[in-house]
Amino acid sequence: MPTELPSSYVAGADPNRPLDALFVNAPLRDYSERPRVNDFTLPVLGMGYIATYAAAAGFNVGVLDAEAQGLGIEQTAAIVNELEPRWVGMNLLAPTYEISARIAAAFDPAIKIMLGGHQAKAMPTAILTDPRMSRCEALVIGEGETRVVELLADHRNRSELPGVMWLDPIMRTPVTGGRPGSGHHLAPPINELPFVDRRFLAQDPHFDAGRWEANMVGARGCPYDCSFCGAAVSANPDISIRTREPDNILAEMDQLRGTGVTAFRFVDDLFLGAKRVIDKMMEAFTAARVGEWAVWDATGRINVLNRASDAVLDTLAANGLREVALGVESGSERMLKLIDKRIDPSMTHSVVRRLTERGIGVKGYFILGFPTETEAEIDQTVRLVHELWEIADGQPGSFRASAFEYRPYPGTPDWERLMKTGKYTPEQLLNYSAVDLTSSGEEAAMRERDEFNFSVNLQLSEAPIDYVRRNLVALSREQYERKVSA
């Protein structure tokens, strides 16, 4: 049972009113078994948007971020049951599905359940027929703001809502709602949505490196089809790609500035991932003189930045760009082609050099253990990381590397390839478990990434799992040493 009042774990709700909905972000592992060692995690912006929209419609809602709070399975369920919301909403992801299902099974039968997230989209039938999810009244495929509000108003109208599924009580088969003229629910107008109410986010804004920093979404959807990624366009046929207008983004930044925020992180795939978006945003940022008062980070695409002119990169730096996160993934040209990254190592060299020369930091993401990857190809990735460190050394901007063990996600091109081999079952590929690379929290070099260490413990690459993890740990240790000695 919770040792504090249940309401103290919930963000944004009015404790003096009955709770219409509690949106629960499940922990990545059961922290009752081994306590969380990292003290910060990115906020659940998707839930924040849904909660904000529901609150604007007059409903009393809250967010229970069990990952940020470091809660265990039993504790999370106990908090929900103590608060007695009418509805519980859960965001289902492949790594946390089992934990989410165990939490849902422990809810009071009087609480109605709605489910969403990438796993709900990828495997709706398996979820609706899972006995632990038997009280699911609505499985919402895709963006949920307007449909969640409709469900909170009257769950019986689910038959009119597109992309909402449930299990027929007689036939025990999935049913999908929808009526003519209801398609607008699938793509809410992102420039008309209210800005995220930060009361619903457990750790945002947060104070880091001398500034208050907030996370933002500038666009929804991704036009790329990286084979391993849950955001791949082929895995999200329901998502129409939309970018917020610059004045809408600048208005939110200005609102946050009024609360003391002067650093921003754009976490969507498109902010520096399409030339037209970069040009349009930077014209507006220049006119608003953002670089005079703010710094910001964003995800980017190596192929797009490689084609950018020196003048464009100069403009990014002048407008306050502090760091770009790039999906480098591999140093092997064969692997890069297989996963459809549309880049090569020489392109990555050039982009990192040109950015760091201008004082812009780069964070590179790498994956070890891709299906069919050999030890020699992992060695190529390790060499690439060292080459990028060397390129940035002595430059005004720095390069840092973050490496992960490969894991498969349902609905992605990789998942389809793996299933076609006939070697694996969905149950095997979804059998995620936490991997402790921190020596039970004692090794500081691994603490910051502890919650991301999970695996299905299958040798999908040609390289043994031990080889994958040995190199992952070595890269993480070296990156940590570079950080502390800087």
XYZ file of N, CA, C and O in Angstrom, residues 45 49 195-199 201 204-206 212-217 244 248-266 293-294:
156
model
N 4.150 13.373 -22.647
C 3.464 14.483 -23.293
C 2.145 14.063 -23.916
O 1.184 14.841 -23.930
N -1.330 15.909 -23.183
C -2.252 16.513 -24.142
C -3.681 16.032 -23.911
O -4.638 16.817 -23.919
N -2.454 24.337 -25.290
C -1.096 23.971 -24.919
C -1.142 23.022 -23.721
O -2.030 23.105 -22.869
N -0.170 22.123 -23.669
C -0.139 21.155 -22.574
C -0.103 21.878 -21.229
O 0.739 22.761 -21.004
N -1.021 21.503 -20.351
C -1.029 22.031 -18.990
C 0.035 21.260 -18.205
O -0.109 20.061 -17.953
N 1.090 21.950 -17.848
C 2.238 21.285 -17.226
C 1.919 20.745 -15.833
O 2.727 19.996 -15.271
N 0.765 21.072 -15.288
C 0.365 20.470 -14.006
C 0.234 18.966 -14.118
O 0.329 18.251 -13.108
N 2.216 16.986 -15.780
C 3.511 16.355 -16.038
C 4.337 16.332 -14.761
O 4.531 17.360 -14.114
N 8.152 18.298 -15.448
C 8.287 19.265 -16.532
C 7.457 20.512 -16.209
O 6.254 20.381 -15.945
N 8.091 21.705 -16.234
C 9.505 21.953 -16.491
C 10.403 21.391 -15.370
O 9.967 21.217 -14.238
N 11.671 21.157 -15.735
C 12.639 20.727 -14.729
C 13.896 21.580 -14.861
O 14.171 22.154 -15.921
N 15.596 26.445 -16.460
C 14.352 25.682 -16.447
C 14.061 25.240 -17.878
O 14.092 26.052 -18.807
N 13.813 23.947 -18.042
C 13.651 23.368 -19.375
C 12.298 22.683 -19.495
O 11.838 22.007 -18.570
N 11.656 22.846 -20.648
C 10.363 22.210 -20.927
C 10.449 21.429 -22.225
O 11.173 21.802 -23.152
N 9.695 20.339 -22.288
C 9.627 19.508 -23.487
C 8.420 19.910 -24.325
O 7.359 20.239 -23.784
N 8.566 19.843 -25.635
C 7.497 20.261 -26.543
C 7.412 19.322 -27.735
O 8.369 18.631 -28.084
N 6.235 19.320 -28.366
C 6.013 18.579 -29.607
C 5.677 19.587 -30.697
O 4.727 20.357 -30.561
N 2.862 21.857 -36.487
C 2.282 23.062 -35.908
C 2.826 24.303 -36.607
O 3.986 24.339 -37.030
N 2.109 29.291 -33.509
C 1.538 28.473 -32.438
C 2.632 27.980 -31.503
O 2.486 28.016 -30.267
N 3.734 27.514 -32.060
C 4.865 27.052 -31.258
C 5.470 28.205 -30.463
O 5.750 28.088 -29.265
N 5.663 29.337 -31.128
C 6.249 30.498 -30.452
C 5.355 31.012 -29.330
O 5.852 31.475 -28.287
N 4.049 30.906 -29.504
C 3.130 31.337 -28.444
C 3.275 30.453 -27.210
O 3.237 30.942 -26.073
N 3.449 29.154 -27.410
C 3.641 28.262 -26.265
C 4.982 28.544 -25.596
O 5.081 28.560 -24.358
N 6.016 28.748 -26.397
C 7.324 29.080 -25.828
C 7.247 30.367 -25.018
O 7.829 30.466 -23.924
N 6.539 31.356 -25.529
C 6.415 32.631 -24.824
C 5.640 32.469 -23.523
O 5.978 33.083 -22.498
N 4.601 31.626 -23.562
C 3.840 31.356 -22.339
C 4.752 30.721 -21.288
O 4.717 31.092 -20.108
N 5.560 29.768 -21.706
C 6.471 29.104 -20.777
C 7.564 30.056 -20.295
O 8.009 29.981 -19.149
N 7.979 30.957 -21.177
C 8.971 31.956 -20.782
C 8.472 32.770 -19.601
O 9.254 33.131 -18.702
N 7.186 33.027 -19.579
C 6.602 33.778 -18.474
C 6.685 33.061 -17.146
O 6.536 33.686 -16.091
N 6.935 31.742 -17.166
C 7.090 30.967 -15.931
C 8.561 30.731 -15.594
O 8.869 30.001 -14.650
N 9.452 31.310 -16.391
C 10.880 31.167 -16.121
C 11.610 30.181 -17.006
O 12.824 29.980 -16.852
N 10.914 29.548 -17.951
C 11.539 28.556 -18.832
C 12.328 29.273 -19.929
O 11.801 30.148 -20.621
N 13.597 28.891 -20.093
C 14.423 29.450 -21.169
C 15.142 28.373 -21.969
O 16.023 28.675 -22.766
N 14.771 27.113 -21.757
C 15.339 26.001 -22.531
C 14.207 25.075 -22.939
O 13.278 24.824 -22.152
N 14.284 24.563 -24.153
C 13.205 23.739 -24.698
C 13.802 22.518 -25.403
O 14.891 22.591 -25.978
N 13.051 21.432 -25.345
C 13.454 20.227 -26.070
C 12.291 19.791 -26.956
O 11.217 19.450 -26.448
N 12.509 19.827 -28.263
C 11.493 19.368 -29.216
C 11.725 17.884 -29.475
O 12.755 17.491 -30.015
N 17.179 34.858 -26.073
C 16.719 34.540 -24.715
C 16.574 33.045 -24.433
O 16.413 32.650 -23.285
N 16.666 32.204 -25.468
C 16.400 30.781 -25.258
C 17.453 29.916 -25.933
O 18.107 30.313 -26.898
